[in-house]
Coordinates of C-alpha atoms and ligand atoms in Angstrom, one line a residue:
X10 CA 0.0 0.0 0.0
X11 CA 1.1 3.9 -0.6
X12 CA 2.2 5.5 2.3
X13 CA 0.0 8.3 2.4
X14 CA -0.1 10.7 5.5
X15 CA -3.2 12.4 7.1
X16 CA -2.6 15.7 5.3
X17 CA -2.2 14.1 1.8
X18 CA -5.4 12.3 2.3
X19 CA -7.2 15.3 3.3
X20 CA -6.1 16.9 0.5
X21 CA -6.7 13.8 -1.9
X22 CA -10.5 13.4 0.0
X23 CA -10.9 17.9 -1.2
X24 CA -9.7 17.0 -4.7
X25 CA -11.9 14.1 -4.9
X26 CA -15.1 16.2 -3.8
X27 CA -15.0 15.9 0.5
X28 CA -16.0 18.9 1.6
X29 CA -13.3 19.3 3.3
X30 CA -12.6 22.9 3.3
X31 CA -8.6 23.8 4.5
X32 CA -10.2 25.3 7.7
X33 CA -11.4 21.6 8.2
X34 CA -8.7 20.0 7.2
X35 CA -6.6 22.1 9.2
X36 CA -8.9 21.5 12.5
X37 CA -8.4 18.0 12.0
X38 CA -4.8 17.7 11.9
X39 CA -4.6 20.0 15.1
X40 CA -6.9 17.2 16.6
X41 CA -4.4 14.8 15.2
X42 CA -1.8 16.0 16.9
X43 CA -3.4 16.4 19.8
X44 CA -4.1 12.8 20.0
X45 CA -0.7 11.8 19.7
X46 CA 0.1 14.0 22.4
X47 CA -2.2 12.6 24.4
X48 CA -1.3 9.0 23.3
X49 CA 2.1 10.1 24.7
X50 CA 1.1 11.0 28.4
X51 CA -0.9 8.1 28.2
X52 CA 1.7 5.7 27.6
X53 CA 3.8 7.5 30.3
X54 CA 1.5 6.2 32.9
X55 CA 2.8 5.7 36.4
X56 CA 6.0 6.9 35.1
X57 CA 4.8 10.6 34.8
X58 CA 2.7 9.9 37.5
X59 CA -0.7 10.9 35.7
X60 CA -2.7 7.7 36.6
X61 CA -5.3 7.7 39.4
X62 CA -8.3 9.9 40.1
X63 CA -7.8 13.6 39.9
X64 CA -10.4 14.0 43.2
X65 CA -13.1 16.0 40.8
X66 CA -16.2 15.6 39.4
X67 CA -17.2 16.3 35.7
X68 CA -20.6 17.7 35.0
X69 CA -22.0 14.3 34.6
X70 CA -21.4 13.8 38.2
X71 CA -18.5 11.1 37.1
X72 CA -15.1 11.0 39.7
X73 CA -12.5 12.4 36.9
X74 CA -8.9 10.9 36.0
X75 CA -6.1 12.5 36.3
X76 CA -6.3 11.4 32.7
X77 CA -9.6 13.0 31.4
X78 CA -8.2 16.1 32.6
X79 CA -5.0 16.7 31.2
X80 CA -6.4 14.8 27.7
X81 CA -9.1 17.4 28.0
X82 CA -6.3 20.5 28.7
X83 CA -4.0 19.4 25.5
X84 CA -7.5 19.4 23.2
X85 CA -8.2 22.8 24.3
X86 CA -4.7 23.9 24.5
X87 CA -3.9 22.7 21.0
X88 CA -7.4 24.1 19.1
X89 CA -7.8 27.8 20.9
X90 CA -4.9 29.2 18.0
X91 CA -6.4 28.3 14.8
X92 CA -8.5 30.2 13.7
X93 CA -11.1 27.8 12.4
X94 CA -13.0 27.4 15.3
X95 CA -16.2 29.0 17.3
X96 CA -16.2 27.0 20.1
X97 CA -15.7 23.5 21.8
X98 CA -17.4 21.5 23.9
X99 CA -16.5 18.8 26.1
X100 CA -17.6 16.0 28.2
X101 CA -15.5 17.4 30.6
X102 CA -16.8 20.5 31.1
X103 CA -20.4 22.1 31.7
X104 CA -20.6 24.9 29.1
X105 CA -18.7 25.5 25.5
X106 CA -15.1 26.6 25.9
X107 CA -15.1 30.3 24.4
X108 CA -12.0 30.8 21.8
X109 CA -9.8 33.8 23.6
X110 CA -10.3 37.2 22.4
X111 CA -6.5 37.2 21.1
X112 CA -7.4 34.8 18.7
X113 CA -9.6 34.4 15.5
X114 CA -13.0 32.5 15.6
X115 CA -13.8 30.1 12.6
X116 CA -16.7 28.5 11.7
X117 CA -16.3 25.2 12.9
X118 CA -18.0 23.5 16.1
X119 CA -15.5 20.7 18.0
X120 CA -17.0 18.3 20.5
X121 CA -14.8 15.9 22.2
X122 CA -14.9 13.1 24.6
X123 CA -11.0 13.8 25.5
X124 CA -10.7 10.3 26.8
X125 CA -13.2 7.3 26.6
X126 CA -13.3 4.3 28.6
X127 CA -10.9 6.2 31.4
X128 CA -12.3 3.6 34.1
X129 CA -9.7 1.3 32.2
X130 CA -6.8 3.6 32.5
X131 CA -5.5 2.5 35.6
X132 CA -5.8 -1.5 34.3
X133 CA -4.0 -0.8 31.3
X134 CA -7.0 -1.4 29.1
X135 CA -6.8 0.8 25.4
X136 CA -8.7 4.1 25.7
X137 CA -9.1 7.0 23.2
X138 CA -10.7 10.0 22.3
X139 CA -13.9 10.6 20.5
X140 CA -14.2 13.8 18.5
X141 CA -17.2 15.8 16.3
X142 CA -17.1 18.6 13.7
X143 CA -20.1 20.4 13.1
X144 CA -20.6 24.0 11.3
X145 CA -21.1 26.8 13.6
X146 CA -24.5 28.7 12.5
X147 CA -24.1 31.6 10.0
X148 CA -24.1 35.1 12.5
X149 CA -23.2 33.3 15.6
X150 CA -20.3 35.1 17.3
X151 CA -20.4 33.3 20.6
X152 CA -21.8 30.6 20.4
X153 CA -23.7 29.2 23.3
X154 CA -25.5 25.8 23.6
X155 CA -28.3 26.6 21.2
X156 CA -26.0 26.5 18.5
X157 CA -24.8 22.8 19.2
X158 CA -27.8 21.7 18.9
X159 CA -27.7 19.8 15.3
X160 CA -28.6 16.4 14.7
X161 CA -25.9 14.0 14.1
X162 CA -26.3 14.1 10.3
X163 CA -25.2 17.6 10.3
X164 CA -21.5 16.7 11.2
X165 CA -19.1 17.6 8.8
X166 CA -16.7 15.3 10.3
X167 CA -15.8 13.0 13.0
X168 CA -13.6 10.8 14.7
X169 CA -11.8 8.9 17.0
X170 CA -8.2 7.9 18.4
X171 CA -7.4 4.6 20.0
X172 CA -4.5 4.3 22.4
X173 CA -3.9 0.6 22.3
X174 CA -0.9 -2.1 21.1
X175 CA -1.1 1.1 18.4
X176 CA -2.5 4.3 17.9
X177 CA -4.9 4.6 15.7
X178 CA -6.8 7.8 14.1
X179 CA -10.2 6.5 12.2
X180 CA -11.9 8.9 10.6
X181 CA -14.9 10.1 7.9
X182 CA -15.2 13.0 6.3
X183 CA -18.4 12.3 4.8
X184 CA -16.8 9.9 2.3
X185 CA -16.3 6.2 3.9
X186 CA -13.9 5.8 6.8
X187 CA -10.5 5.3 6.5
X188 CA -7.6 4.1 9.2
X189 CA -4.6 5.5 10.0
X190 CA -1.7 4.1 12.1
X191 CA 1.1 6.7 14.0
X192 CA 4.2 6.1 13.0
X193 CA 5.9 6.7 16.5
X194 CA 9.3 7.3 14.7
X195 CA 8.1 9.8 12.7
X196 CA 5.7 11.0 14.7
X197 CA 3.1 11.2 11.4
X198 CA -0.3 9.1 10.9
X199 CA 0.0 7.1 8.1
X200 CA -2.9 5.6 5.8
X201 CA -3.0 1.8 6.3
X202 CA -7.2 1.2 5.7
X203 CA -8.6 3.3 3.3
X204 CA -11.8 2.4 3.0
X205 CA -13.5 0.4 6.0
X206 CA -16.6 -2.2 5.5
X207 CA -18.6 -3.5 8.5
X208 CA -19.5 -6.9 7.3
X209 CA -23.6 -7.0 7.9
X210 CA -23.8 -10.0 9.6
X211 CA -22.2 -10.8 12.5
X212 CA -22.1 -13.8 15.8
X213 CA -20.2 -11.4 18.0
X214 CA -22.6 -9.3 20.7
X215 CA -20.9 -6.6 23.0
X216 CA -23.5 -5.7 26.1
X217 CA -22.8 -5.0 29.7
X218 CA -24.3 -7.9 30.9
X219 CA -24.7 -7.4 34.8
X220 CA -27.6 -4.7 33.7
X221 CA -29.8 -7.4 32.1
X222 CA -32.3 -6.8 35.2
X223 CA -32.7 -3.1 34.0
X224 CA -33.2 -3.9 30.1
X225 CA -36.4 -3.1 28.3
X226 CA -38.0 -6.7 26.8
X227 CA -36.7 -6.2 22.8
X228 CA -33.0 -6.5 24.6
X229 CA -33.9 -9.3 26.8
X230 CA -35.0 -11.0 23.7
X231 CA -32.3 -10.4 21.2
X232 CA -29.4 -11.5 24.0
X233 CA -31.3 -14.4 25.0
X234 CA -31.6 -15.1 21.6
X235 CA -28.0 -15.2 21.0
X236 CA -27.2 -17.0 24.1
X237 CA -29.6 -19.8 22.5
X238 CA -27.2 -20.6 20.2
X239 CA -27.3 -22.9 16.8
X240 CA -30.5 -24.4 19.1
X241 CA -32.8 -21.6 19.5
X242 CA -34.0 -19.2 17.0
X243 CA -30.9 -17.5 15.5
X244 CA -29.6 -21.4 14.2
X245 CA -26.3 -20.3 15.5
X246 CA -23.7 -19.6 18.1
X247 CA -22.5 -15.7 19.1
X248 CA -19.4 -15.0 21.0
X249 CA -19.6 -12.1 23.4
X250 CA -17.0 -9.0 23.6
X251 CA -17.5 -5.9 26.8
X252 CA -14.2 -4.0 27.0
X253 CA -15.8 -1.1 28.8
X254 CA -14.0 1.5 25.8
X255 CA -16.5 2.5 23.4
X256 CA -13.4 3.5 21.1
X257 CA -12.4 -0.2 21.5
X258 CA -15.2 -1.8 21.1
X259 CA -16.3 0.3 17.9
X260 CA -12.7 0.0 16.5
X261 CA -13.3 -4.1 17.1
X262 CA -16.7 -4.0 15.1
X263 CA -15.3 -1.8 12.1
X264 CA -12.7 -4.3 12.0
X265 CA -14.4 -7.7 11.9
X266 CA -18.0 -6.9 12.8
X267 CA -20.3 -7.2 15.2
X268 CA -23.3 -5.4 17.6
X269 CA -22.2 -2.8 20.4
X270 CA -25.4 -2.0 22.7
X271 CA -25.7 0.4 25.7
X272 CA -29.3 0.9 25.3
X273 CA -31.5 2.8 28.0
X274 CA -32.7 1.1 31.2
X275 CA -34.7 1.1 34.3
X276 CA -31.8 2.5 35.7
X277 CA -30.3 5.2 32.6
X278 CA -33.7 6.0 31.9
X279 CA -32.2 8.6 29.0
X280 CA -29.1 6.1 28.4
X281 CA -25.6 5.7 29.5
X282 CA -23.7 7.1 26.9
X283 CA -24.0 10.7 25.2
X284 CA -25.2 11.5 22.0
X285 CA -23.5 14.7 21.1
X286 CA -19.8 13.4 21.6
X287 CA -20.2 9.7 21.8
X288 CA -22.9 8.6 20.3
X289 CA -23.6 11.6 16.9
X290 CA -19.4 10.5 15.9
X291 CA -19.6 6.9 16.2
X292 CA -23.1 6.6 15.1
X293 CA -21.4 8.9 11.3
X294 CA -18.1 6.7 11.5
X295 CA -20.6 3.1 11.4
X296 CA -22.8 4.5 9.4
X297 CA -20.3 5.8 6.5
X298 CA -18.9 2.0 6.8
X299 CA -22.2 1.0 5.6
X300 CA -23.4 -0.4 9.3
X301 CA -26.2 1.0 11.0
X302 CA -27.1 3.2 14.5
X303 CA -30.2 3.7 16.4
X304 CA -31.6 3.7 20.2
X305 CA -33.6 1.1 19.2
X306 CA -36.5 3.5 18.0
X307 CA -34.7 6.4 16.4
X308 CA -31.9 6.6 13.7
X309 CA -29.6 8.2 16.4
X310 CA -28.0 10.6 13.7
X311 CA -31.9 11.7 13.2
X312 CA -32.1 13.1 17.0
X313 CA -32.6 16.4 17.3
X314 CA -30.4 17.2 20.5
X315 CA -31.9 19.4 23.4
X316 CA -28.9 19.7 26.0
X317 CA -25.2 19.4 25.5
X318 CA -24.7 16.7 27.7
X319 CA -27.9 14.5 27.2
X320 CA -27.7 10.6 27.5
X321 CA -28.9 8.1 25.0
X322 CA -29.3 3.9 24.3
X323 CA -26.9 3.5 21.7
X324 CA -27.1 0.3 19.4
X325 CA -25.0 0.1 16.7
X326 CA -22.6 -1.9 14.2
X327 CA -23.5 -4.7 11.6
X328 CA -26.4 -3.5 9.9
X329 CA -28.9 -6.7 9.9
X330 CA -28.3 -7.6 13.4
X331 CA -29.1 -3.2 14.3
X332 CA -32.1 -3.7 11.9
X333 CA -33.6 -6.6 13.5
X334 CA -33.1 -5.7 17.3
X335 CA -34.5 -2.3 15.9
X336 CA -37.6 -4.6 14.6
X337 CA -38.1 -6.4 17.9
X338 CA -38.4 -2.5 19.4
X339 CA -41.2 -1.6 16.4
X340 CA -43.2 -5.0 17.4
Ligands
AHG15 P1 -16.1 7.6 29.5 O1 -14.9 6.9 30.0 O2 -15.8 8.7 28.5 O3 -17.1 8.0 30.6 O4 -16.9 6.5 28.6 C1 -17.1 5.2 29.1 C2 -18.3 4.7 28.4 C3 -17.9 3.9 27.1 O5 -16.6 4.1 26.7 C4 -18.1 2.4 27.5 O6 -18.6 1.7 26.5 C5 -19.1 2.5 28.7 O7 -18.9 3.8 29.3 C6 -18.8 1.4 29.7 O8 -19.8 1.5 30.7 P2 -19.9 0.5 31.9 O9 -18.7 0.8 32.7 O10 -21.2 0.8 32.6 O11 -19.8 -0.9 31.3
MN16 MN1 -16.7 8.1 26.7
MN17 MN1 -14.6 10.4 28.7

């Protein structure tokens, strides 16, 4: 395969009709590098001393890492300058991040989940970090929450890094999702899956299975059904995946297939996961491999968000096993 680097495919994806404007393609090689910076201090771990809880609590109410912090600082840090952007949001803080006065606004919208699955930092499971493009409304010079509230299919782009065995960047632009792979020597993320395919079909499930007593009955039947094997219903056997890193478990499924669900409960009556920085990027990223994303009822890229940090059930990944779970809700 060519070795082609993030900003030649950027510029490939413009020439070829992305709209992938050089302000974009700009903000995502800041986020880029960011990543690898954060990949960096995460691979540091007890050696720089960043492991462990920071003694805070995010918005969500969630015990922060030392971790989801300082990912969250070096994303802020490294898109303020720019120029292309209005303003950020993260899962890490309660309102949008105003760009300084001494610098430009753009019109670009970033959301970011600055580090994903940080419950598994401190047991050396891969993490990453989820991030969302969207276009800032024309005549918007600060923008507040109101003008994040787009539907998922309004993204321009999105993303996500995975700190694992490697560090990964997969992203769309609108046009299929490719793969890249950092070069640590070089310090550069280098093309090695153009063009990703989630195979439709799949036996692999990946559910958190200890909240079965909270599910809603369409969940309690599709699992069961899979736990029934090649003797009940389905004709044959599934294997079961829960990594507890939506980055890893997403990455897994573009890879080789399979069903990722976090839907709502009896006890996350709105969902576990959020929809405006978890769930609207991976939700474009599956989709654009030609796999499929709801909460069961709604195409999630379809919602039409009300609050910045608002929960949703998330099922997603190969698209006949996300159609019929999605049929079992419509029954
Ligand atoms: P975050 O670390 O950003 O809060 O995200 C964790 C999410 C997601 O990555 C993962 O799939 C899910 O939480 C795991 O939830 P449980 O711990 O309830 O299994
Ligand atoms: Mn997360
Ligand atoms: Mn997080």
């Amino acid at each position: 395969m060519r070795r082609v680097a993030l900003s030649q495919y950027l510029v490939e994806q413009a020439r070829s009709g992305a709209a992938v404007t050089p302000e974009l393609g700009l903000l995502i090689e800041v986020v880029a590098r960011a990543c690898r910076a954060i990949s960096v201090t995460v691979g540091k771990g007890a050696l720089a001393d960043v492991l462990g809880g920071a003694g805070t609590e995010n918005i969500q109410g969630e015990a922060q890492k030392k971790l989801d912090i300082i990912s969250n600082e070096i994303l802020i840090e490294a898109n303020e300058w720019g120029g292309y952007l209005a303003a950020m949001v993260s899962e890490e803080m309660e309102k949008p991040h105003q760009i300084p006065n001494r610098y430009p606004r753009g019109k670009h919208l970033l959301l970011f989940d600055p580090l994903d699955g940080s419950s598994n930092i401190d047991v050396n499971i891969a993490v990453g970090t989820i991030f969302s493009v969207l276009r800032c409304p024309d005549g918007v010079g600060e923008p507040d929450e109101r003008a994040f509230m787009q539907p998922g299919r309004c993204q321009v782009a999105a993303g996500f890094a995975i700190y694992g065995p490697s560090t990964l960047l997969v992203l769309t632009v609108g046009r299929g999702v490719a793969v890249f792979t950092l070069d640590k020597e070089t310090g550069s993320f280098v093309l090695t899956t153009e063009r990703v395919t989630i195979p439709e079909d799949t036996r692999e499930f990946a559910i958190n299975v200890s909240n079965m007593k909270w599910w809603e009955p369409p969940v309690k039947r599709y699992i069961d059904e899979c736990l029934a094997g090649a003797s009940g219903p389905r004709g044959k056997d599934f294997n079961m995946r829960w990594i507890a890193s939506m980055v890893a478990e997403v990455y897994r499924i573009l890879t080789r297939g399979g069903i990722f669900m976090y839907p709502r409960d009896a006890r996350y009556t709105e969902g576990r996961l959020r929809l405006m920085y978890e769930a609207n990027p991976m939700s474009f990223i599956v989709e654009q491999a030609g796999g499929a994303a709801t909460n069961g009822r709604t195409r999630i890229l379809d919602i039409s968000p009300t609050a910045l940090h608002q929960r949703v059930g998330v099922i997603l990944g190969s698209k006949n096993e996300v159609d019929r779970v999605t049929g079992y809700f419509a029954r």
